[in-house]
Amino acid sequence: MDRIPILKLRNLLLVTIQVDMHDRLALQLQEELTTRISETGARGVLIDISALDIVDSFIGRMIANIASMSRVLDAETVLVGMRPAVAITLVELGLTLPGVRTALNVDRGMAMLEAATETAMDASEPDDSSSD
Amino acid sequence: MTVLRTELLELRAGSDVVSVRQAVRTWAIDAGFSLVDQTKMVTAASELARNTVDYGGGGTARLELISDGIRRGLRVAFEDQGPGIPDIEKALTDHFTTGTGLGLGLGGARRLVNQFDIHSRAGEGTRVVITRWK
């Protein structure tokens, strides 16, 4: 059985989708990822789709679901590496992925998540500031 | 119009949807499609193949490499003997769904191709034919 690996990198989870996913595999990823977020307390999820040569409405919905579920679990999701031909097709298909943050590549996505999680930490732990 | 090559693929399960996507990709490359055109055709085929499996109860996809004398094209016909679509206009409307999807499949697929023909009658199955020219 195929499986999409989920790597933990500090307080982030990194998912690189490298197979042409059938629908059940996409649903399985959605479940496993939400489980891992709650287990690890990860603050961010980075989904790398640079290996995907298409994103149809089902995969798009799965990505949007992951972003919504992560948000409820207090983690930010950033989608990275979308190929230009995939982006053109997605928009024409009518799928604009509302609520999903995107970055051009893994580096930028990591920077975005680090910035977001640091701000969130600062805001949630005001007593921890070392201003003195 | 001449049919240069044809192949019939079974659509029974989710893994068959993946096989159809891969076959359409190979054929779109053979037809000389640009990367964007390949991606559009494969995405449209993926939406329709999923409909055949999920809503039609399974069926077939027939791939045809065609030529009108000047240009080449790729035509894919999806057929099932499922419950059919009672109101096609409604089904083609964005965000309309009877299932759990986004309701972008049919209308979205239509936007991604040059020709889109659909025939369906309640109780008699559905046939959707898409064509994209180089």
PDB file of C-alpha atoms in Angstrom:
ATOM      1  CA  MET A   1       0.000   0.000   0.000  1.00  0.00           C
ATOM      2  CA  ASP A   2       1.301   3.427  -0.957  1.00  0.00           C
ATOM      3  CA  ARG A   3       1.900   5.940   1.744  1.00  0.00           C
ATOM      4  CA  ILE A   4       2.910   9.584   1.703  1.00  0.00           C
ATOM      5  CA  PRO A   5       5.655  10.261   4.266  1.00  0.00           C
ATOM      6  CA  ILE A   6       5.175  13.082   6.770  1.00  0.00           C
ATOM      7  CA  LEU A   7       8.454  14.478   8.142  1.00  0.00           C
ATOM      8  CA  LYS A   8       8.778  16.486  11.321  1.00  0.00           C
ATOM      9  CA  LEU A   9      11.206  19.369  11.154  1.00  0.00           C
ATOM     10  CA  ARG A  10      11.371  21.336  14.415  1.00  0.00           C
ATOM     11  CA  ASN A  11       7.799  22.528  14.945  1.00  0.00           C
ATOM     12  CA  LEU A  12       6.775  21.985  11.326  1.00  0.00           C
ATOM     13  CA  LEU A  13       5.456  19.020   9.380  1.00  0.00           C
ATOM     14  CA  LEU A  14       6.732  18.574   5.849  1.00  0.00           C
ATOM     15  CA  VAL A  15       4.800  16.593   3.259  1.00  0.00           C
ATOM     16  CA  THR A  16       6.171  15.997  -0.199  1.00  0.00           C
ATOM     17  CA  ILE A  17       3.636  14.441  -2.523  1.00  0.00           C
ATOM     18  CA  GLN A  18       5.567  12.455  -5.082  1.00  0.00           C
ATOM     19  CA  VAL A  19       3.059   9.975  -6.422  1.00  0.00           C
ATOM     20  CA  ASP A  20       0.049  10.305  -8.668  1.00  0.00           C
ATOM     21  CA  MET A  21      -2.459   9.983  -5.830  1.00  0.00           C
ATOM     22  CA  HIS A  22      -5.638   8.012  -6.170  1.00  0.00           C
ATOM     23  CA  ASP A  23      -8.502   9.422  -4.130  1.00  0.00           C
ATOM     24  CA  ARG A  24      -8.230   7.050  -1.189  1.00  0.00           C
ATOM     25  CA  LEU A  25      -4.561   7.881  -0.741  1.00  0.00           C
ATOM     26  CA  ALA A  26      -5.442  11.576  -0.659  1.00  0.00           C
ATOM     27  CA  LEU A  27      -8.046  10.965   2.034  1.00  0.00           C
ATOM     28  CA  GLN A  28      -5.584   8.859   4.007  1.00  0.00           C
ATOM     29  CA  LEU A  29      -3.045  11.687   3.898  1.00  0.00           C
ATOM     30  CA  GLN A  30      -5.663  14.094   5.221  1.00  0.00           C
ATOM     31  CA  GLU A  31      -6.331  11.807   8.184  1.00  0.00           C
ATOM     32  CA  GLU A  32      -2.702  11.028   8.950  1.00  0.00           C
ATOM     33  CA  LEU A  33      -1.679  14.643   8.776  1.00  0.00           C
ATOM     34  CA  THR A  34      -4.326  15.846  11.202  1.00  0.00           C
ATOM     35  CA  THR A  35      -3.370  13.016  13.577  1.00  0.00           C
ATOM     36  CA  ARG A  36       0.310  14.021  13.355  1.00  0.00           C
ATOM     37  CA  ILE A  37      -0.501  17.692  14.008  1.00  0.00           C
ATOM     38  CA  SER A  38      -2.307  16.840  17.207  1.00  0.00           C
ATOM     39  CA  GLU A  39       0.351  14.303  18.297  1.00  0.00           C
ATOM     40  CA  THR A  40       3.333  16.566  17.678  1.00  0.00           C
ATOM     41  CA  GLY A  41       1.771  19.946  18.417  1.00  0.00           C
ATOM     42  CA  ALA A  42       3.246  21.182  15.126  1.00  0.00           C
ATOM     43  CA  ARG A  43       2.556  24.836  14.407  1.00  0.00           C
ATOM     44  CA  GLY A  44       2.947  24.651  10.660  1.00  0.00           C
ATOM     45  CA  VAL A  45       2.385  22.289   7.726  1.00  0.00           C
ATOM     46  CA  LEU A  46       4.302  22.587   4.493  1.00  0.00           C
ATOM     47  CA  ILE A  47       2.883  20.707   1.520  1.00  0.00           C
ATOM     48  CA  ASP A  48       5.239  20.412  -1.433  1.00  0.00           C
ATOM     49  CA  ILE A  49       3.429  19.595  -4.693  1.00  0.00           C
ATOM     50  CA  SER A  50       6.316  20.298  -7.072  1.00  0.00           C
ATOM     51  CA  ALA A  51       6.191  16.680  -8.255  1.00  0.00           C
ATOM     52  CA  LEU A  52       2.466  16.765  -9.072  1.00  0.00           C
ATOM     53  CA  ASP A  53       1.708  17.213 -12.755  1.00  0.00           C
ATOM     54  CA  ILE A  54      -1.994  17.807 -12.181  1.00  0.00           C
ATOM     55  CA  VAL A  55      -4.235  18.999  -9.369  1.00  0.00           C
ATOM     56  CA  ASP A  56      -7.870  18.267 -10.047  1.00  0.00           C
ATOM     57  CA  SER A  57     -10.893  19.278  -7.976  1.00  0.00           C
ATOM     58  CA  PHE A  58     -10.563  16.294  -5.657  1.00  0.00           C
ATOM     59  CA  ILE A  59      -6.911  16.889  -4.802  1.00  0.00           C
ATOM     60  CA  GLY A  60      -7.642  20.613  -4.563  1.00  0.00           C
ATOM     61  CA  ARG A  61     -10.428  19.952  -2.101  1.00  0.00           C
ATOM     62  CA  MET A  62      -8.143  17.712  -0.062  1.00  0.00           C
ATOM     63  CA  ILE A  63      -5.545  20.491   0.134  1.00  0.00           C
ATOM     64  CA  ALA A  64      -8.183  23.046   1.157  1.00  0.00           C
ATOM     65  CA  ASN A  65      -9.502  20.596   3.774  1.00  0.00           C
ATOM     66  CA  ILE A  66      -6.032  20.056   5.206  1.00  0.00           C
ATOM     67  CA  ALA A  67      -5.585  23.827   5.508  1.00  0.00           C
ATOM     68  CA  SER A  68      -8.928  24.226   7.310  1.00  0.00           C
ATOM     69  CA  MET A  69      -8.362  21.276   9.626  1.00  0.00           C
ATOM     70  CA  SER A  70      -4.836  22.467  10.470  1.00  0.00           C
ATOM     71  CA  ARG A  71      -6.152  25.900  11.292  1.00  0.00           C
ATOM     72  CA  VAL A  72      -8.644  24.408  13.724  1.00  0.00           C
ATOM     73  CA  LEU A  73      -5.730  22.492  15.260  1.00  0.00           C
ATOM     74  CA  ASP A  74      -3.727  25.725  15.571  1.00  0.00           C
ATOM     75  CA  ALA A  75      -1.312  25.080  12.718  1.00  0.00           C
ATOM     76  CA  GLU A  76      -0.750  27.111   9.545  1.00  0.00           C
ATOM     77  CA  THR A  77      -0.566  25.436   6.139  1.00  0.00           C
ATOM     78  CA  VAL A  78       1.519  26.626   3.220  1.00  0.00           C
ATOM     79  CA  LEU A  79       1.319  24.989  -0.189  1.00  0.00           C
ATOM     80  CA  VAL A  80       4.553  25.185  -2.172  1.00  0.00           C
ATOM     81  CA  GLY A  81       5.968  24.261  -5.557  1.00  0.00           C
ATOM     82  CA  MET A  82       2.904  24.409  -7.751  1.00  0.00           C
ATOM     83  CA  ARG A  83       3.921  24.066 -11.395  1.00  0.00           C
ATOM     84  CA  PRO A  84       2.861  26.925 -13.714  1.00  0.00           C
ATOM     85  CA  ALA A  85       0.793  24.627 -15.974  1.00  0.00           C
ATOM     86  CA  VAL A  86      -1.018  23.302 -12.897  1.00  0.00           C
ATOM     87  CA  ALA A  87      -1.749  26.842 -11.675  1.00  0.00           C
ATOM     88  CA  ILE A  88      -3.181  27.864 -15.071  1.00  0.00           C
ATOM     89  CA  THR A  89      -5.368  24.760 -15.194  1.00  0.00           C
ATOM     90  CA  LEU A  90      -6.580  25.104 -11.606  1.00  0.00           C
ATOM     91  CA  VAL A  91      -7.820  28.636 -12.130  1.00  0.00           C
ATOM     92  CA  GLU A  92      -9.570  27.683 -15.362  1.00  0.00           C
ATOM     93  CA  LEU A  93     -11.143  24.729 -13.596  1.00  0.00           C
ATOM     94  CA  GLY A  94     -12.595  27.219 -11.128  1.00  0.00           C
ATOM     95  CA  LEU A  95     -10.547  26.176  -8.119  1.00  0.00           C
ATOM     96  CA  THR A  96      -8.918  29.125  -6.416  1.00  0.00           C
ATOM     97  CA  LEU A  97      -8.043  27.440  -3.097  1.00  0.00           C
ATOM     98  CA  PRO A  98      -9.448  30.128  -0.807  1.00  0.00           C
ATOM     99  CA  GLY A  99      -7.813  30.168   2.600  1.00  0.00           C
ATOM    100  CA  VAL A 100      -4.742  28.261   1.429  1.00  0.00           C
ATOM    101  CA  ARG A 101      -1.481  30.172   1.678  1.00  0.00           C
ATOM    102  CA  THR A 102       1.005  29.489  -1.077  1.00  0.00           C
ATOM    103  CA  ALA A 103       4.705  30.052  -1.660  1.00  0.00           C
ATOM    104  CA  LEU A 104       6.845  29.511  -4.727  1.00  0.00           C
ATOM    105  CA  ASN A 105       9.205  26.978  -3.176  1.00  0.00           C
ATOM    106  CA  VAL A 106      10.088  25.148   0.048  1.00  0.00           C
ATOM    107  CA  ASP A 107      12.541  27.845   1.219  1.00  0.00           C
ATOM    108  CA  ARG A 108      10.005  30.629   0.978  1.00  0.00           C
ATOM    109  CA  GLY A 109       7.300  28.447   2.460  1.00  0.00           C
ATOM    110  CA  MET A 110       9.494  27.651   5.480  1.00  0.00           C
ATOM    111  CA  ALA A 111      10.287  31.331   5.966  1.00  0.00           C
ATOM    112  CA  MET A 112       6.586  32.148   5.806  1.00  0.00           C
ATOM    113  CA  LEU A 113       5.707  29.482   8.362  1.00  0.00           C
ATOM    114  CA  GLU A 114       8.545  30.411  10.695  1.00  0.00           C
ATOM    115  CA  ALA A 115       7.455  34.041  10.632  1.00  0.00           C
ATOM    116  CA  ALA A 116       3.840  33.075  11.233  1.00  0.00           C
ATOM    117  CA  THR A 117       4.579  30.683  14.097  1.00  0.00           C
ATOM    118  CA  GLU A 118       7.002  33.095  15.795  1.00  0.00           C
ATOM    119  CA  THR A 119       4.433  35.883  15.725  1.00  0.00           C
ATOM    120  CA  ALA A 120       1.838  33.480  17.076  1.00  0.00           C
ATOM    121  CA  MET A 121       4.197  32.431  19.903  1.00  0.00           C
ATOM    122  CA  ASP A 122       5.045  36.028  20.782  1.00  0.00           C
ATOM    123  CA  ALA A 123       1.397  36.888  20.934  1.00  0.00           C
ATOM    124  CA  SER A 124       0.440  33.865  22.997  1.00  0.00           C
ATOM    125  CA  GLU A 125       3.293  34.116  25.502  1.00  0.00           C
ATOM    126  CA  PRO A 126       3.616  37.785  26.450  1.00  0.00           C
ATOM    127  CA  ASP A 127       5.074  36.919  29.872  1.00  0.00           C
ATOM    128  CA  ASP A 128       8.012  35.151  28.290  1.00  0.00           C
ATOM    129  CA  SER A 129       9.426  38.249  26.658  1.00  0.00           C
ATOM    130  CA  SER A 130      12.980  39.039  27.765  1.00  0.00           C
ATOM    131  CA  SER A 131      12.590  42.808  27.718  1.00  0.00           C
ATOM    132  CA  ASP A 132      14.371  43.272  31.030  1.00  0.00           C
TER     133      ASP A 132
ATOM    134  CA  MET B   1     -12.189  13.416 -39.511  1.00  0.00           C
ATOM    135  CA  THR B   2     -10.026  10.333 -39.177  1.00  0.00           C
ATOM    136  CA  VAL B   3      -9.289   8.267 -36.116  1.00  0.00           C
ATOM    137  CA  LEU B   4      -5.600   7.418 -36.092  1.00  0.00           C
ATOM    138  CA  ARG B   5      -5.535   5.247 -33.000  1.00  0.00           C
ATOM    139  CA  THR B   6      -7.943   4.103 -30.326  1.00  0.00           C
ATOM    140  CA  GLU B   7      -7.827   2.376 -26.954  1.00  0.00           C
ATOM    141  CA  LEU B   8     -10.520   1.351 -24.487  1.00  0.00           C
ATOM    142  CA  LEU B   9      -9.797   1.542 -20.755  1.00  0.00           C
ATOM    143  CA  GLU B  10     -11.881   0.138 -17.924  1.00  0.00           C
ATOM    144  CA  LEU B  11     -12.986   2.448 -15.129  1.00  0.00           C
ATOM    145  CA  ARG B  12     -13.958   0.435 -12.069  1.00  0.00           C
ATOM    146  CA  ALA B  13     -11.990   1.830  -9.134  1.00  0.00           C
ATOM    147  CA  GLY B  14      -9.944   4.796  -7.969  1.00  0.00           C
ATOM    148  CA  SER B  15      -6.738   3.253  -9.298  1.00  0.00           C
ATOM    149  CA  ASP B  16      -8.293   3.130 -12.796  1.00  0.00           C
ATOM    150  CA  VAL B  17      -8.750   6.922 -12.620  1.00  0.00           C
ATOM    151  CA  VAL B  18      -4.972   7.186 -12.144  1.00  0.00           C
ATOM    152  CA  SER B  19      -4.391   4.842 -15.122  1.00  0.00           C
ATOM    153  CA  VAL B  20      -6.668   6.948 -17.331  1.00  0.00           C
ATOM    154  CA  ARG B  21      -4.830  10.138 -16.276  1.00  0.00           C
ATOM    155  CA  GLN B  22      -1.503   8.547 -17.203  1.00  0.00           C
ATOM    156  CA  ALA B  23      -2.788   7.215 -20.534  1.00  0.00           C
ATOM    157  CA  VAL B  24      -4.275  10.608 -21.469  1.00  0.00           C
ATOM    158  CA  ARG B  25      -0.943  12.260 -20.608  1.00  0.00           C
ATOM    159  CA  THR B  26       0.961   9.881 -22.915  1.00  0.00           C
ATOM    160  CA  TRP B  27      -1.533  10.365 -25.743  1.00  0.00           C
ATOM    161  CA  ALA B  28      -1.554  14.151 -25.331  1.00  0.00           C
ATOM    162  CA  ILE B  29       2.244  14.113 -25.710  1.00  0.00           C
ATOM    163  CA  ASP B  30       1.858  11.927 -28.825  1.00  0.00           C
ATOM    164  CA  ALA B  31      -0.659  14.436 -30.216  1.00  0.00           C
ATOM    165  CA  GLY B  32       1.989  17.148 -29.803  1.00  0.00           C
ATOM    166  CA  PHE B  33       0.174  19.137 -27.098  1.00  0.00           C
ATOM    167  CA  SER B  34       1.997  21.871 -25.182  1.00  0.00           C
ATOM    168  CA  LEU B  35       2.554  21.277 -21.470  1.00  0.00           C
ATOM    169  CA  VAL B  36      -0.377  23.532 -20.507  1.00  0.00           C
ATOM    170  CA  ASP B  37      -2.678  21.806 -23.005  1.00  0.00           C
ATOM    171  CA  GLN B  38      -1.590  18.379 -21.758  1.00  0.00           C
ATOM    172  CA  THR B  39      -2.310  19.465 -18.188  1.00  0.00           C
ATOM    173  CA  LYS B  40      -5.772  20.786 -19.089  1.00  0.00           C
ATOM    174  CA  MET B  41      -6.714  17.607 -20.966  1.00  0.00           C
ATOM    175  CA  VAL B  42      -5.431  15.320 -18.197  1.00  0.00           C
ATOM    176  CA  THR B  43      -7.235  17.351 -15.527  1.00  0.00           C
ATOM    177  CA  ALA B  44     -10.525  17.290 -17.478  1.00  0.00           C
ATOM    178  CA  ALA B  45     -10.132  13.529 -17.996  1.00  0.00           C
ATOM    179  CA  SER B  46      -9.450  13.056 -14.293  1.00  0.00           C
ATOM    180  CA  GLU B  47     -12.667  14.847 -13.331  1.00  0.00           C
ATOM    181  CA  LEU B  48     -14.765  12.825 -15.770  1.00  0.00           C
ATOM    182  CA  ALA B  49     -13.099   9.504 -14.968  1.00  0.00           C
ATOM    183  CA  ARG B  50     -13.864  10.074 -11.291  1.00  0.00           C
ATOM    184  CA  ASN B  51     -17.507  10.868 -12.130  1.00  0.00           C
ATOM    185  CA  THR B  52     -17.744   7.608 -14.096  1.00  0.00           C
ATOM    186  CA  VAL B  53     -16.467   5.636 -11.093  1.00  0.00           C
ATOM    187  CA  ASP B  54     -18.175   7.543  -8.267  1.00  0.00           C
ATOM    188  CA  TYR B  55     -21.519   8.464  -9.808  1.00  0.00           C
ATOM    189  CA  GLY B  56     -21.845   6.124 -12.802  1.00  0.00           C
ATOM    190  CA  GLY B  57     -20.919   2.974 -10.901  1.00  0.00           C
ATOM    191  CA  GLY B  58     -17.989   2.341 -13.252  1.00  0.00           C
ATOM    192  CA  GLY B  59     -17.691   2.258 -17.007  1.00  0.00           C
ATOM    193  CA  THR B  60     -15.135   2.889 -19.710  1.00  0.00           C
ATOM    194  CA  ALA B  61     -12.936   5.584 -21.211  1.00  0.00           C
ATOM    195  CA  ARG B  62     -12.215   5.435 -24.930  1.00  0.00           C
ATOM    196  CA  LEU B  63      -9.174   7.379 -26.079  1.00  0.00           C
ATOM    197  CA  GLU B  64      -8.894   8.425 -29.712  1.00  0.00           C
ATOM    198  CA  LEU B  65      -6.091  10.200 -31.492  1.00  0.00           C
ATOM    199  CA  ILE B  66      -7.852  12.090 -34.277  1.00  0.00           C
ATOM    200  CA  SER B  67      -6.991  14.270 -37.238  1.00  0.00           C
ATOM    201  CA  ASP B  68      -9.120  16.618 -39.341  1.00  0.00           C
ATOM    202  CA  GLY B  69      -6.505  16.787 -42.071  1.00  0.00           C
ATOM    203  CA  ILE B  70      -4.882  19.933 -40.721  1.00  0.00           C
ATOM    204  CA  ARG B  71      -4.411  19.342 -37.034  1.00  0.00           C
ATOM    205  CA  ARG B  72      -4.303  16.532 -34.546  1.00  0.00           C
ATOM    206  CA  GLY B  73      -6.502  16.182 -31.540  1.00  0.00           C
ATOM    207  CA  LEU B  74      -7.313  13.937 -28.661  1.00  0.00           C
ATOM    208  CA  ARG B  75     -10.838  12.766 -27.971  1.00  0.00           C
ATOM    209  CA  VAL B  76     -11.876  10.858 -24.876  1.00  0.00           C
ATOM    210  CA  ALA B  77     -15.333   9.363 -24.386  1.00  0.00           C
ATOM    211  CA  PHE B  78     -16.494   8.374 -20.903  1.00  0.00           C
ATOM    212  CA  GLU B  79     -19.410   5.995 -20.713  1.00  0.00           C
ATOM    213  CA  ASP B  80     -21.319   4.396 -17.890  1.00  0.00           C
ATOM    214  CA  GLN B  81     -24.598   2.539 -17.402  1.00  0.00           C
ATOM    215  CA  GLY B  82     -25.290   4.278 -14.115  1.00  0.00           C
ATOM    216  CA  PRO B  83     -28.314   6.220 -12.902  1.00  0.00           C
ATOM    217  CA  GLY B  84     -27.816   9.053 -15.419  1.00  0.00           C
ATOM    218  CA  ILE B  85     -28.121  12.787 -14.858  1.00  0.00           C
ATOM    219  CA  PRO B  86     -31.724  14.024 -14.659  1.00  0.00           C
ATOM    220  CA  ASP B  87     -30.885  17.706 -15.149  1.00  0.00           C
ATOM    221  CA  ILE B  88     -27.721  18.247 -17.198  1.00  0.00           C
ATOM    222  CA  GLU B  89     -27.867  22.041 -17.128  1.00  0.00           C
ATOM    223  CA  LYS B  90     -27.965  21.971 -13.356  1.00  0.00           C
ATOM    224  CA  ALA B  91     -25.129  19.425 -13.192  1.00  0.00           C
ATOM    225  CA  LEU B  92     -22.981  21.719 -15.342  1.00  0.00           C
ATOM    226  CA  THR B  93     -23.493  24.619 -12.961  1.00  0.00           C
ATOM    227  CA  ASP B  94     -20.466  25.385 -10.817  1.00  0.00           C
ATOM    228  CA  HIS B  95     -20.720  24.298  -7.206  1.00  0.00           C
ATOM    229  CA  PHE B  96     -23.756  22.111  -7.823  1.00  0.00           C
ATOM    230  CA  THR B  97     -23.190  18.620  -6.434  1.00  0.00           C
ATOM    231  CA  THR B  98     -25.263  15.646  -5.398  1.00  0.00           C
ATOM    232  CA  GLY B  99     -22.259  14.036  -3.754  1.00  0.00           C
ATOM    233  CA  THR B 100     -19.558  15.260  -1.457  1.00  0.00           C
ATOM    234  CA  GLY B 101     -17.458  17.024  -4.108  1.00  0.00           C
ATOM    235  CA  LEU B 102     -17.011  20.675  -4.913  1.00  0.00           C
ATOM    236  CA  GLY B 103     -19.333  20.555  -7.898  1.00  0.00           C
ATOM    237  CA  LEU B 104     -16.601  21.757 -10.231  1.00  0.00           C
ATOM    238  CA  GLY B 105     -16.066  18.491 -12.108  1.00  0.00           C
ATOM    239  CA  LEU B 106     -18.414  18.732 -15.093  1.00  0.00           C
ATOM    240  CA  GLY B 107     -18.453  22.494 -15.565  1.00  0.00           C
ATOM    241  CA  GLY B 108     -14.718  22.700 -14.907  1.00  0.00           C
ATOM    242  CA  ALA B 109     -13.937  19.912 -17.357  1.00  0.00           C
ATOM    243  CA  ARG B 110     -16.011  21.695 -20.006  1.00  0.00           C
ATOM    244  CA  ARG B 111     -13.912  24.849 -19.610  1.00  0.00           C
ATOM    245  CA  LEU B 112     -10.671  22.900 -20.063  1.00  0.00           C
ATOM    246  CA  VAL B 113     -11.424  21.426 -23.485  1.00  0.00           C
ATOM    247  CA  ASN B 114     -12.404  22.651 -26.961  1.00  0.00           C
ATOM    248  CA  GLN B 115     -15.471  20.444 -27.397  1.00  0.00           C
ATOM    249  CA  PHE B 116     -17.690  18.968 -24.744  1.00  0.00           C
ATOM    250  CA  ASP B 117     -20.681  16.748 -25.487  1.00  0.00           C
ATOM    251  CA  ILE B 118     -22.838  15.135 -22.884  1.00  0.00           C
ATOM    252  CA  HIS B 119     -25.717  12.710 -23.299  1.00  0.00           C
ATOM    253  CA  SER B 120     -27.537  11.366 -20.331  1.00  0.00           C
ATOM    254  CA  ARG B 121     -30.977  10.215 -19.400  1.00  0.00           C
ATOM    255  CA  ALA B 122     -32.205   9.209 -15.972  1.00  0.00           C
ATOM    256  CA  GLY B 123     -31.816   5.438 -15.626  1.00  0.00           C
ATOM    257  CA  GLU B 124     -29.858   5.015 -18.857  1.00  0.00           C
ATOM    258  CA  GLY B 125     -26.332   6.065 -18.016  1.00  0.00           C
ATOM    259  CA  THR B 126     -24.134   8.895 -19.145  1.00  0.00           C
ATOM    260  CA  ARG B 127     -21.782   9.522 -22.040  1.00  0.00           C
ATOM    261  CA  VAL B 128     -19.424  12.489 -22.009  1.00  0.00           C
ATOM    262  CA  VAL B 129     -17.088  13.162 -24.930  1.00  0.00           C
ATOM    263  CA  ILE B 130     -14.285  15.726 -24.695  1.00  0.00           C
ATOM    264  CA  THR B 131     -12.007  16.866 -27.494  1.00  0.00           C
ATOM    265  CA  ARG B 132      -8.980  19.058 -27.450  1.00  0.00           C
ATOM    266  CA  TRP B 133      -7.080  20.092 -30.584  1.00  0.00           C
ATOM    267  CA  LYS B 134      -3.422  20.853 -30.823  1.00  0.00           C
TER     268      LYS B 134
END
